[in-house]
């Protein structure tokens, strides 16, 4: 279709601001973006839609338009909802680069323009797949009335005789037409896709498995309003490679004409709408996780944390009834050089890893709450309690195990990390109260550090591995033992000799009771306030914090080696 045709359709609400002499350009697709540099998503011939969120001042317009013109886009359509009138600097930049510029009325949704363009382009190139575009709005809804990506994949099968599947970067099948792929094949396809993207090869990528050829098409989020991988300011492929979906088609796309390749690219754009919808739906869960973790890390009262957990439980596990147990999982992605932020990448990965690999569809991941702070992602995982008598704690029904979490996803993730990245992950024990959540967080963080000490690109460790240091105690040299224990325990021994304060026995009992104030006070026949005074004195004399797992571990080792 020609750009001129867009002006002839009143329902699109487009007004031409410049470039009338270029209106005979051919439109081959459409892309919505608010990235400052969307070049890696452009192949040429697109109508680019933007809400202008990338523009901070007048100096931003010229480089943005220059990038679009260099990529060979057909035209630019800017929404008026954000800033009102289109800025003069953007009009001037488009005129300078001979790029047609349209204003989009604030009452017209970008989805309306996208649907119209895709319908026209696909209709001109492949009438046998027009039904895909006709159902574009159904793709944007979930549940029985919509069907998400499955609608498109079913039509690929019925209209073009193509079997296709949507896969996550870890190889989990999100949608598919016909029989599901075997997990091993899914992992191999995801690994090939990630390796190809990391080496800069342009899609579609082809791979032959068990005598069958598959073509792999990237499904890239438009980035409009995104804040994570692929969002505004994303420039390095490492920021999105571990979060983008892919479309696997059972066919050799190398034999296809350009028209069919363009059509499949349009299909990936439609599926990207579902991906953006899923990411938007995660916002509430991410915010819940962030709020709870901020309370935990700032030392809020257990009652306040428990209140937030009661809010989170129905969202994460609808209809659960009783308050669940919780586990904490900490993940970190580190790239060589440290020039790429790892927190958002780790957040997207953790949201995917914590889904049962055998589960299909996007909805299972909707019950995972993951926050990120700096380069670290932290997941708050609810665990239903086992059935039992009312008021009786039977423990969690099924806890997560570190060695199992990465088993199914190790192969594709190693390809995505491609020799210059590492994923390390730590898993806490299950806790059933807000009071235990801070300890679970420190436990997961310490387990992740244990994993980071191991070789390999993808490593995990669980809470049960933190006790493995006991096996090493006989091999610690005597002089190292003496120096370590003296540095940590001598201030307490000296204080006990002068004041008969029994700080050492108090410390031993406190560690044996796993930091429980009530149990420790009961064992020592002390009032809780007296116990708190003694623990405070221990922390003051040693400059340690007994609420931190690392310091508890040091005290435990010192007592064992003394």
Coordinates of C-alpha atoms in Angstrom, one line a residue:
X1 CA 0.0 0.0 0.0
X2 CA 1.0 3.6 -0.5
X3 CA 1.4 6.3 2.2
X4 CA -1.2 8.3 0.3
X5 CA -3.9 5.7 1.1
X6 CA -3.5 6.5 4.9
X7 CA -4.7 10.0 4.4
X8 CA -7.7 8.8 2.4
X9 CA -9.0 6.8 5.4
X10 CA -10.7 9.3 7.8
X11 CA -11.1 6.7 10.6
X12 CA -7.3 6.7 11.1
X13 CA -7.3 10.4 12.1
X14 CA -4.0 11.2 10.3
X15 CA -3.0 14.8 9.4
X16 CA -0.1 15.4 7.0
X17 CA 2.5 17.8 8.4
X18 CA 5.2 17.4 5.8
X19 CA 6.5 15.3 2.9
X20 CA 3.7 15.5 0.5
X21 CA 6.1 14.8 -2.4
X22 CA 7.0 11.4 -0.8
X23 CA 3.4 10.1 -0.4
X24 CA 3.9 7.4 -3.1
X25 CA 6.3 5.5 -0.9
X26 CA 5.3 1.9 -0.3
X27 CA 4.4 0.8 3.2
X28 CA 5.6 -2.7 4.0
X29 CA 4.7 -2.9 7.7
X30 CA 4.1 -0.9 10.9
X31 CA 6.0 -0.5 14.1
X32 CA 5.2 1.2 17.4
X33 CA 8.1 2.5 19.4
X34 CA 9.2 5.1 21.9
X35 CA 12.9 4.0 21.8
X36 CA 15.4 6.7 21.2
X37 CA 17.2 4.3 18.8
X38 CA 14.9 1.7 17.3
X39 CA 17.2 0.9 14.4
X40 CA 17.7 -2.8 15.4
X41 CA 14.0 -3.4 15.0
X42 CA 13.7 -1.8 11.6
X43 CA 14.0 -3.5 8.2
X44 CA 12.8 -0.7 6.0
X45 CA 9.4 0.3 4.6
X46 CA 7.7 0.6 8.0
X47 CA 5.2 3.3 9.1
X48 CA 6.6 4.1 12.5
X49 CA 4.1 5.1 15.2
X50 CA 5.5 7.0 18.3
X51 CA 4.0 8.6 21.3
X52 CA 7.1 11.0 21.6
X53 CA 8.1 9.6 25.0
X54 CA 11.7 9.5 23.7
X55 CA 11.7 13.3 23.3
X56 CA 13.1 15.1 26.3
X57 CA 14.1 18.4 24.5
X58 CA 14.3 19.8 21.1
X59 CA 17.7 18.4 20.4
X60 CA 16.4 14.8 20.5
X61 CA 14.3 15.1 17.3
X62 CA 17.1 15.4 14.7
X63 CA 19.0 12.2 15.7
X64 CA 15.8 10.2 16.1
X65 CA 14.6 11.2 12.6
X66 CA 18.1 10.6 11.1
X67 CA 18.0 7.0 12.4
X68 CA 14.6 6.4 10.9
X69 CA 15.6 7.9 7.5
X70 CA 18.8 5.8 7.5
X71 CA 16.8 2.6 8.1
X72 CA 14.6 3.4 5.1
X73 CA 11.2 3.7 6.9
X74 CA 8.3 4.9 4.8
X75 CA 7.0 7.5 7.2
X76 CA 6.5 8.7 10.8
X77 CA 3.2 9.2 12.6
X78 CA 3.4 11.0 15.9
X79 CA 0.6 11.0 18.5
X80 CA -0.8 14.2 19.9
X81 CA -1.9 12.6 23.2
X82 CA 1.4 13.2 25.0
X83 CA 2.4 16.8 24.0
X84 CA -0.6 18.1 22.1
X85 CA 0.7 19.8 19.0
X86 CA 3.6 18.1 17.3
X87 CA 6.8 20.0 18.1
X88 CA 8.3 22.3 15.4
X89 CA 11.7 20.7 15.8
X90 CA 10.3 17.3 14.8
X91 CA 8.6 18.9 11.8
X92 CA 11.8 20.5 10.7
X93 CA 13.9 17.4 11.2
X94 CA 11.5 15.3 9.1
X95 CA 11.5 18.0 6.4
X96 CA 15.4 18.0 6.4
X97 CA 15.5 14.2 5.9
X98 CA 12.6 14.1 3.5
X99 CA 10.6 11.8 5.8
X100 CA 6.8 12.1 5.6
X101 CA 5.3 13.2 8.9
X102 CA 1.8 12.6 10.1
X103 CA 0.0 13.8 13.3
X104 CA -2.3 11.2 15.0
X105 CA -5.4 12.5 16.6
X106 CA -5.4 11.8 20.3
X107 CA -8.8 10.0 20.0
X108 CA -7.2 7.4 17.7
X109 CA -5.4 4.4 19.2
X110 CA -2.2 3.2 17.6
X111 CA -3.7 -0.3 17.6
X112 CA -6.3 1.0 15.1
X113 CA -3.7 2.2 12.7
X114 CA -1.6 -1.0 13.2
X115 CA -4.6 -3.2 12.4
X116 CA -5.5 -1.2 9.3
X117 CA -1.9 -1.2 7.9
X118 CA -1.4 -4.9 8.6
X119 CA -4.7 -5.8 7.1
X120 CA -3.9 -3.8 3.9
X121 CA -0.4 -5.1 3.5
X122 CA -1.3 -8.7 4.2
X123 CA -4.4 -8.5 2.0
X124 CA -2.3 -7.3 -0.9
X125 CA 0.4 -10.0 -0.5
X126 CA -1.6 -13.0 0.7
X127 CA -5.3 -13.0 0.5
X128 CA -5.4 -16.5 1.9
X129 CA -4.3 -15.2 5.4
X130 CA -6.6 -12.2 5.6
X131 CA -8.4 -13.9 8.4
X132 CA -5.4 -13.4 10.6
X133 CA -5.6 -9.7 10.4
X134 CA -9.4 -9.7 10.7
X135 CA -8.9 -11.3 14.1
X136 CA -6.3 -8.9 15.3
X137 CA -8.5 -7.5 18.1
X138 CA -9.2 -11.0 19.3
X139 CA -5.5 -11.5 19.6
X140 CA -5.3 -8.6 22.1
X141 CA -7.7 -10.2 24.5
X142 CA -7.4 -13.3 26.7
X143 CA -9.7 -16.1 27.7
X144 CA -12.2 -18.0 25.6
X145 CA -13.3 -14.9 23.6
X146 CA -9.7 -14.2 22.4
X147 CA -7.3 -17.1 22.4
X148 CA -4.1 -15.0 22.1
X149 CA -1.4 -16.2 19.7
X150 CA -3.1 -19.6 19.3
X151 CA -5.7 -17.9 17.0
X152 CA -3.0 -16.7 14.6
X153 CA -1.1 -20.1 14.7
X154 CA -4.3 -22.0 14.0
X155 CA -4.9 -19.9 10.9
X156 CA -1.3 -20.4 9.7
X157 CA -2.1 -24.1 9.8
X158 CA -5.5 -24.0 8.2
X159 CA -4.8 -21.3 5.6
X160 CA -1.1 -21.8 4.7
X161 CA -0.5 -25.4 6.0
X162 CA 2.2 -24.2 8.3
X163 CA 2.8 -25.7 11.8
X164 CA 4.1 -23.0 14.1
X165 CA 4.8 -22.5 17.8
X166 CA 5.6 -19.5 20.0
X167 CA 8.5 -20.2 22.4
X168 CA 10.0 -18.3 25.3
X169 CA 13.8 -17.7 25.4
X170 CA 14.1 -20.7 27.8
X171 CA 12.3 -23.0 25.4
X172 CA 8.9 -23.1 27.1
X173 CA 6.0 -23.4 24.6
X174 CA 3.7 -20.4 25.0
X175 CA 1.4 -21.2 22.1
X176 CA 1.2 -23.7 19.3
X177 CA -0.9 -25.2 16.5
X178 CA -1.4 -29.0 16.7
X179 CA 0.8 -31.3 18.8
X180 CA 3.2 -29.6 21.2
X181 CA 6.9 -29.9 20.5
X182 CA 9.0 -32.2 22.7
X183 CA 10.8 -30.3 25.4
X184 CA 14.2 -31.3 24.0
X185 CA 13.3 -29.8 20.6
X186 CA 12.0 -26.6 22.2
X187 CA 15.2 -26.2 24.1
X188 CA 17.3 -26.8 21.0
X189 CA 15.3 -24.3 19.0
X190 CA 15.5 -21.6 21.7
X191 CA 19.3 -22.2 22.0
X192 CA 19.8 -21.9 18.3
X193 CA 17.7 -18.7 18.2
X194 CA 19.6 -17.1 21.1
X195 CA 23.0 -18.0 19.7
X196 CA 22.0 -16.5 16.3
X197 CA 20.8 -13.3 17.8
X198 CA 24.0 -13.0 19.9
X199 CA 26.2 -13.4 16.9
X200 CA 24.3 -10.7 15.0
X201 CA 22.6 -12.9 12.3
X202 CA 19.3 -11.6 11.0
X203 CA 16.2 -13.7 11.2
X204 CA 14.7 -16.0 10.2
X205 CA 17.2 -18.5 11.4
X206 CA 17.1 -22.1 10.1
X207 CA 17.9 -25.3 12.0
X208 CA 17.4 -28.9 11.2
X209 CA 16.5 -31.3 14.1
X210 CA 15.8 -35.0 13.6
X211 CA 15.4 -34.4 9.8
X212 CA 12.9 -31.6 10.1
X213 CA 13.8 -28.0 9.2
X214 CA 12.5 -25.1 11.4
X215 CA 12.7 -21.4 10.6
X216 CA 12.9 -19.1 13.6
X217 CA 11.5 -15.6 13.6
X218 CA 12.2 -13.1 16.4
X219 CA 9.2 -11.6 18.2
X220 CA 10.3 -8.2 19.3
X221 CA 8.3 -6.1 21.7
X222 CA 7.5 -2.6 20.3
X223 CA 8.9 -1.1 23.5
X224 CA 6.2 1.5 23.8
X225 CA 6.2 2.4 27.5
X226 CA 8.4 -0.5 28.4
X227 CA 10.7 -0.2 31.3
X228 CA 12.6 -3.4 31.2
X229 CA 14.6 -5.2 28.5
X230 CA 13.8 -3.7 25.2
X231 CA 12.4 -0.5 26.7
X232 CA 13.4 3.1 26.2
X233 CA 17.1 3.5 25.9
X234 CA 17.9 -0.1 25.1
X235 CA 20.8 -0.3 22.7
X236 CA 22.7 -3.5 23.4
X237 CA 21.2 -6.7 22.2
X238 CA 22.1 -8.3 25.6
X239 CA 19.4 -6.2 27.2
X240 CA 16.6 -8.0 25.4
X241 CA 18.0 -11.3 24.0
X242 CA 17.1 -13.2 27.1
X243 CA 13.5 -12.0 27.2
X244 CA 12.2 -11.9 23.6
X245 CA 9.9 -14.6 22.4
X246 CA 10.4 -16.4 19.1
X247 CA 8.1 -18.0 16.4
X248 CA 9.2 -21.4 15.2
X249 CA 7.8 -22.5 11.9
X250 CA 8.1 -26.1 10.6
X251 CA 9.4 -25.0 7.1
X252 CA 12.4 -23.8 5.3
X253 CA 12.0 -20.1 5.0
X254 CA 15.0 -19.9 2.7
X255 CA 12.8 -21.2 -0.1
X256 CA 10.0 -18.6 0.4
X257 CA 9.4 -15.6 -1.8
X258 CA 9.7 -12.1 -0.2
X259 CA 6.0 -11.7 0.0
X260 CA 5.6 -14.7 2.4
X261 CA 8.5 -13.6 4.5
X262 CA 6.9 -10.2 4.9
X263 CA 3.7 -11.8 5.8
X264 CA 5.3 -13.8 8.6
X265 CA 7.0 -10.7 9.9
X266 CA 3.5 -9.2 10.1
X267 CA 2.3 -12.2 12.1
X268 CA 5.2 -11.7 14.6
X269 CA 4.0 -8.1 15.1
X270 CA 0.6 -9.4 15.9
X271 CA 2.0 -11.9 18.4
X272 CA 4.1 -9.1 19.9
X273 CA 0.8 -7.4 21.0
X274 CA 0.1 -10.4 23.2
X275 CA 3.7 -10.2 24.7
X276 CA 3.2 -6.5 25.5
X277 CA -0.2 -7.3 27.1
X278 CA 1.4 -9.9 29.2
X279 CA 4.2 -7.6 30.4
X280 CA 1.6 -4.9 31.2
X281 CA -0.3 -7.4 33.3
X282 CA 2.8 -8.2 35.3
X283 CA 3.1 -4.6 36.5
X284 CA 0.8 -5.2 39.6
X285 CA 2.7 -8.3 40.7
X286 CA 6.1 -6.6 40.2
X287 CA 4.9 -3.7 42.3
X288 CA 3.6 -6.1 45.1
X289 CA 6.9 -7.8 45.2
X290 CA 8.8 -4.5 45.3
X291 CA 6.6 -3.2 48.2
X292 CA 7.1 -6.4 50.3
X293 CA 10.8 -6.5 49.7
X294 CA 11.3 -2.9 50.6
X295 CA 9.6 -3.5 53.9
X296 CA 11.7 -6.6 54.5
X297 CA 15.0 -4.8 53.7
X298 CA 14.2 -1.7 55.7
X299 CA 13.4 -3.7 58.9
X300 CA 9.7 -3.0 59.0
X301 CA 7.6 -4.7 61.7
X302 CA 6.5 -8.2 60.9
X303 CA 2.9 -7.2 61.3
X304 CA 3.3 -4.6 58.5
X305 CA 5.0 -7.1 56.3
X306 CA 2.3 -9.7 57.0
X307 CA -0.3 -7.1 55.9
X308 CA 1.3 -6.7 52.5
X309 CA 1.6 -10.5 52.2
X310 CA -2.2 -10.9 52.8
X311 CA -2.7 -8.4 49.9
X312 CA -0.3 -10.3 47.7
X313 CA -1.5 -13.9 48.3
X314 CA -5.0 -13.6 46.6
X315 CA -3.3 -11.9 43.6
X316 CA -0.7 -14.6 43.2
X317 CA -2.8 -17.6 44.2
X318 CA -6.5 -16.8 43.6
X319 CA -8.9 -18.8 45.8
X320 CA -6.1 -20.1 48.0
X321 CA -7.9 -19.4 51.3
X322 CA -5.2 -19.9 53.9
X323 CA -2.0 -17.9 53.9
X324 CA 0.7 -19.8 52.0
X325 CA 4.3 -20.4 52.7
X326 CA 6.8 -18.4 50.9
X327 CA 10.2 -18.9 49.3
X328 CA 12.6 -16.3 48.1
X329 CA 14.7 -16.8 44.9
X330 CA 17.5 -14.4 44.1
X331 CA 19.0 -14.2 40.6
X332 CA 21.8 -12.1 39.0
X333 CA 23.0 -11.7 35.4
X334 CA 26.5 -10.4 35.0
X335 CA 28.0 -9.5 31.7
X336 CA 31.8 -9.1 31.1
X337 CA 32.8 -5.5 31.4
X338 CA 29.7 -4.6 33.5
X339 CA 28.4 -2.1 30.9
X340 CA 25.0 -3.7 30.6
X341 CA 22.5 -3.5 33.5
X342 CA 21.6 -7.0 34.7
X343 CA 18.6 -6.3 36.9
X344 CA 15.9 -6.0 34.3
X345 CA 17.3 -9.0 32.4
X346 CA 17.5 -11.1 35.5
X347 CA 13.9 -10.1 36.4
X348 CA 12.5 -11.3 33.0
X349 CA 14.5 -14.5 33.2
X350 CA 13.4 -15.3 36.7
X351 CA 9.8 -14.7 35.8
X352 CA 10.2 -17.4 33.1
X353 CA 12.4 -19.8 35.0
X354 CA 10.0 -20.1 37.9
X355 CA 7.3 -21.4 35.6
X356 CA 6.9 -25.1 35.3
X357 CA 8.6 -26.0 32.0
X358 CA 5.8 -28.4 31.2
X359 CA 3.2 -25.6 31.6
X360 CA 2.0 -24.0 28.3
X361 CA 0.6 -20.6 27.7
X362 CA 1.5 -17.2 29.2
X363 CA -0.8 -17.5 32.2
X364 CA 1.3 -19.7 34.5
X365 CA 3.9 -16.9 34.7
X366 CA 1.2 -14.5 35.9
X367 CA 1.5 -16.0 39.4
X368 CA 5.2 -15.0 39.8
X369 CA 6.1 -11.8 41.6
X370 CA 9.6 -10.6 40.8
X371 CA 11.2 -7.2 41.7
X372 CA 14.7 -6.0 40.8
X373 CA 17.1 -3.8 42.6
X374 CA 20.4 -2.9 40.9
X375 CA 21.7 -5.9 39.2
X376 CA 19.8 -8.3 41.4
X377 CA 16.3 -9.8 40.8
X378 CA 14.3 -11.1 43.8
X379 CA 11.3 -13.4 43.4
X380 CA 8.6 -13.8 46.1
X381 CA 7.2 -17.3 45.4
X382 CA 3.9 -18.3 47.2
X383 CA 3.6 -22.0 48.1
X384 CA 0.2 -23.5 49.0
X385 CA 0.1 -25.4 52.3
X386 CA -0.5 -29.1 52.4
X387 CA -4.0 -30.2 53.4
X388 CA -4.5 -30.6 57.1
X389 CA -6.7 -29.8 60.0
X390 CA -7.9 -26.2 60.4
X391 CA -5.1 -24.1 62.0
X392 CA -2.6 -26.9 61.6
X393 CA 0.6 -26.0 59.6
X394 CA 1.4 -29.1 57.5
X395 CA 4.2 -27.2 55.6
X396 CA 4.3 -26.3 51.9
X397 CA 2.8 -28.6 49.3
X398 CA 5.8 -28.4 46.9
X399 CA 8.9 -26.3 47.6
X400 CA 11.4 -25.2 44.8
X401 CA 14.7 -26.9 44.5
X402 CA 17.7 -25.0 43.1
X403 CA 19.1 -28.0 41.2
X404 CA 15.8 -28.6 39.4
X405 CA 15.0 -24.9 38.4
X406 CA 17.8 -24.7 35.8
X407 CA 17.8 -28.2 34.5
X408 CA 15.4 -27.6 31.7
X409 CA 16.6 -24.2 30.7
X410 CA 20.4 -24.5 31.0
X411 CA 21.0 -25.4 27.3
X412 CA 19.3 -22.3 25.7
X413 CA 20.5 -19.9 28.4
X414 CA 24.1 -20.9 27.9
X415 CA 23.6 -20.1 24.2
X416 CA 22.1 -16.7 25.1
X417 CA 24.9 -15.8 27.5
X418 CA 27.4 -16.7 24.7
X419 CA 30.6 -16.7 26.6
X420 CA 30.4 -13.2 28.1
X421 CA 27.5 -13.5 30.6
X422 CA 26.7 -15.5 33.7
X423 CA 23.4 -16.3 35.5
X424 CA 23.6 -17.2 39.2
X425 CA 20.7 -18.2 41.3
X426 CA 20.0 -18.9 45.0
X427 CA 16.9 -20.4 46.6
X428 CA 15.9 -20.1 50.3
X429 CA 14.0 -22.5 52.4
X430 CA 10.3 -22.1 52.7
X431 CA 9.0 -19.9 55.5
X432 CA 5.5 -19.5 56.8
X433 CA 5.6 -16.1 58.4
X434 CA 6.5 -12.5 57.8
X435 CA 9.1 -12.7 60.6
X436 CA 11.0 -15.4 58.6
X437 CA 11.0 -13.5 55.3
X438 CA 14.1 -11.4 56.0
X439 CA 16.1 -14.5 56.9
X440 CA 14.9 -16.2 53.7
X441 CA 16.1 -13.2 51.6
X442 CA 19.5 -13.3 53.2
X443 CA 19.6 -17.1 52.8
X444 CA 18.8 -16.9 49.1
X445 CA 21.4 -14.1 48.6
X446 CA 24.0 -16.2 50.3
X447 CA 23.1 -19.3 48.3
X448 CA 23.5 -17.2 45.1
X449 CA 27.0 -16.2 46.2
X450 CA 27.8 -19.9 46.7
X451 CA 26.6 -20.5 43.1
X452 CA 28.7 -17.6 41.9
X453 CA 31.8 -19.3 43.3
X454 CA 31.3 -22.3 41.0
X455 CA 32.5 -22.6 37.4
X456 CA 30.0 -22.4 34.5
X457 CA 27.7 -19.9 32.9
X458 CA 24.5 -21.0 34.5
X459 CA 24.7 -22.0 38.2
X460 CA 22.3 -22.3 41.1
X461 CA 22.5 -23.2 44.8
X462 CA 19.9 -23.9 47.5
X463 CA 19.6 -23.3 51.2
X464 CA 20.6 -26.9 52.0
X465 CA 24.0 -26.3 50.5
X466 CA 24.9 -23.6 53.0
X467 CA 25.6 -26.3 55.6
X468 CA 28.3 -27.9 53.4
X469 CA 31.0 -25.8 55.2
X470 CA 30.8 -28.3 58.1
X471 CA 32.5 -30.8 55.8
X472 CA 35.5 -28.4 55.4
X473 CA 36.1 -27.7 59.0
X474 CA 38.7 -30.5 59.6
X475 CA 40.8 -29.1 56.7
X476 CA 41.1 -25.5 58.1
X477 CA 44.7 -24.9 59.3
X478 CA 45.0 -24.4 63.1
X479 CA 46.5 -21.0 62.8
X480 CA 43.7 -19.8 60.6
X481 CA 41.1 -21.2 63.1
X482 CA 42.8 -19.5 66.0
X483 CA 43.0 -16.1 64.2
X484 CA 39.4 -16.3 63.1
X485 CA 37.9 -17.3 66.4
X486 CA 40.0 -14.9 68.4
X487 CA 39.1 -12.0 66.2
X488 CA 35.3 -12.8 66.5
X489 CA 34.9 -14.3 70.0
X490 CA 37.6 -12.8 72.2
X491 CA 35.7 -9.5 72.7
X492 CA 32.8 -11.6 74.0
X493 CA 34.9 -13.8 76.2
X494 CA 36.7 -10.7 77.7
X495 CA 33.3 -9.1 78.5
X496 CA 32.0 -12.3 80.1
X497 CA 35.0 -12.6 82.4
X498 CA 34.6 -9.0 83.6
X499 CA 30.8 -8.9 83.9
X500 CA 29.7 -12.5 84.0
X501 CA 27.2 -11.6 81.2
X502 CA 27.1 -15.1 79.6
X503 CA 27.3 -13.6 76.1
X504 CA 28.9 -16.7 74.6
X505 CA 26.2 -19.1 75.9
X506 CA 23.5 -16.7 74.8
X507 CA 25.1 -16.5 71.3
X508 CA 25.1 -20.4 71.0
X509 CA 21.5 -20.7 72.1
X510 CA 20.4 -17.9 69.7
X511 CA 22.0 -19.6 66.8
X512 CA 20.6 -23.0 67.8
X513 CA 17.1 -21.5 67.9
X514 CA 17.6 -20.1 64.3
X515 CA 17.3 -16.6 65.6
X516 CA 13.9 -17.1 67.2
X517 CA 13.6 -14.6 70.1
X518 CA 10.8 -16.5 71.9
X519 CA 12.3 -20.0 71.7
X520 CA 15.8 -18.7 72.7
X521 CA 14.4 -16.7 75.7
X522 CA 12.4 -19.8 76.8
X523 CA 15.5 -22.0 76.6
X524 CA 17.6 -19.6 78.6
X525 CA 14.8 -18.8 81.0
X526 CA 15.1 -15.1 80.2
X527 CA 12.7 -12.3 79.5
X528 CA 12.7 -11.4 75.8
X529 CA 13.9 -7.9 76.6
X530 CA 16.9 -9.3 78.5
X531 CA 17.7 -11.5 75.5
X532 CA 17.5 -8.5 73.1
X533 CA 19.8 -6.6 75.4
X534 CA 22.4 -9.4 75.3
X535 CA 22.2 -9.8 71.6
X536 CA 22.6 -6.0 71.2
X537 CA 25.7 -6.1 73.3
X538 CA 27.1 -9.0 71.2
X539 CA 26.5 -6.9 68.0
X540 CA 28.1 -3.8 69.6
X541 CA 31.2 -5.6 70.8
X542 CA 31.8 -7.4 67.5
X543 CA 30.4 -4.9 65.0
X544 CA 28.3 -7.7 63.5
X545 CA 24.6 -7.9 62.8
X546 CA 22.9 -11.2 63.9
X547 CA 20.0 -10.6 61.5
X548 CA 22.4 -11.0 58.6
X549 CA 23.0 -14.6 57.4
X550 CA 26.7 -14.0 56.7
X551 CA 27.3 -12.8 60.2
X552 CA 25.3 -15.7 61.7
X553 CA 27.4 -18.1 59.6
X554 CA 30.7 -16.5 60.8
X555 CA 29.6 -16.9 64.5
X556 CA 28.6 -20.5 63.9
X557 CA 32.0 -21.3 62.3
X558 CA 33.9 -19.5 65.1
X559 CA 32.0 -21.4 67.8
X560 CA 32.5 -24.8 66.0
X561 CA 36.3 -24.2 65.6
X562 CA 36.9 -22.8 69.1

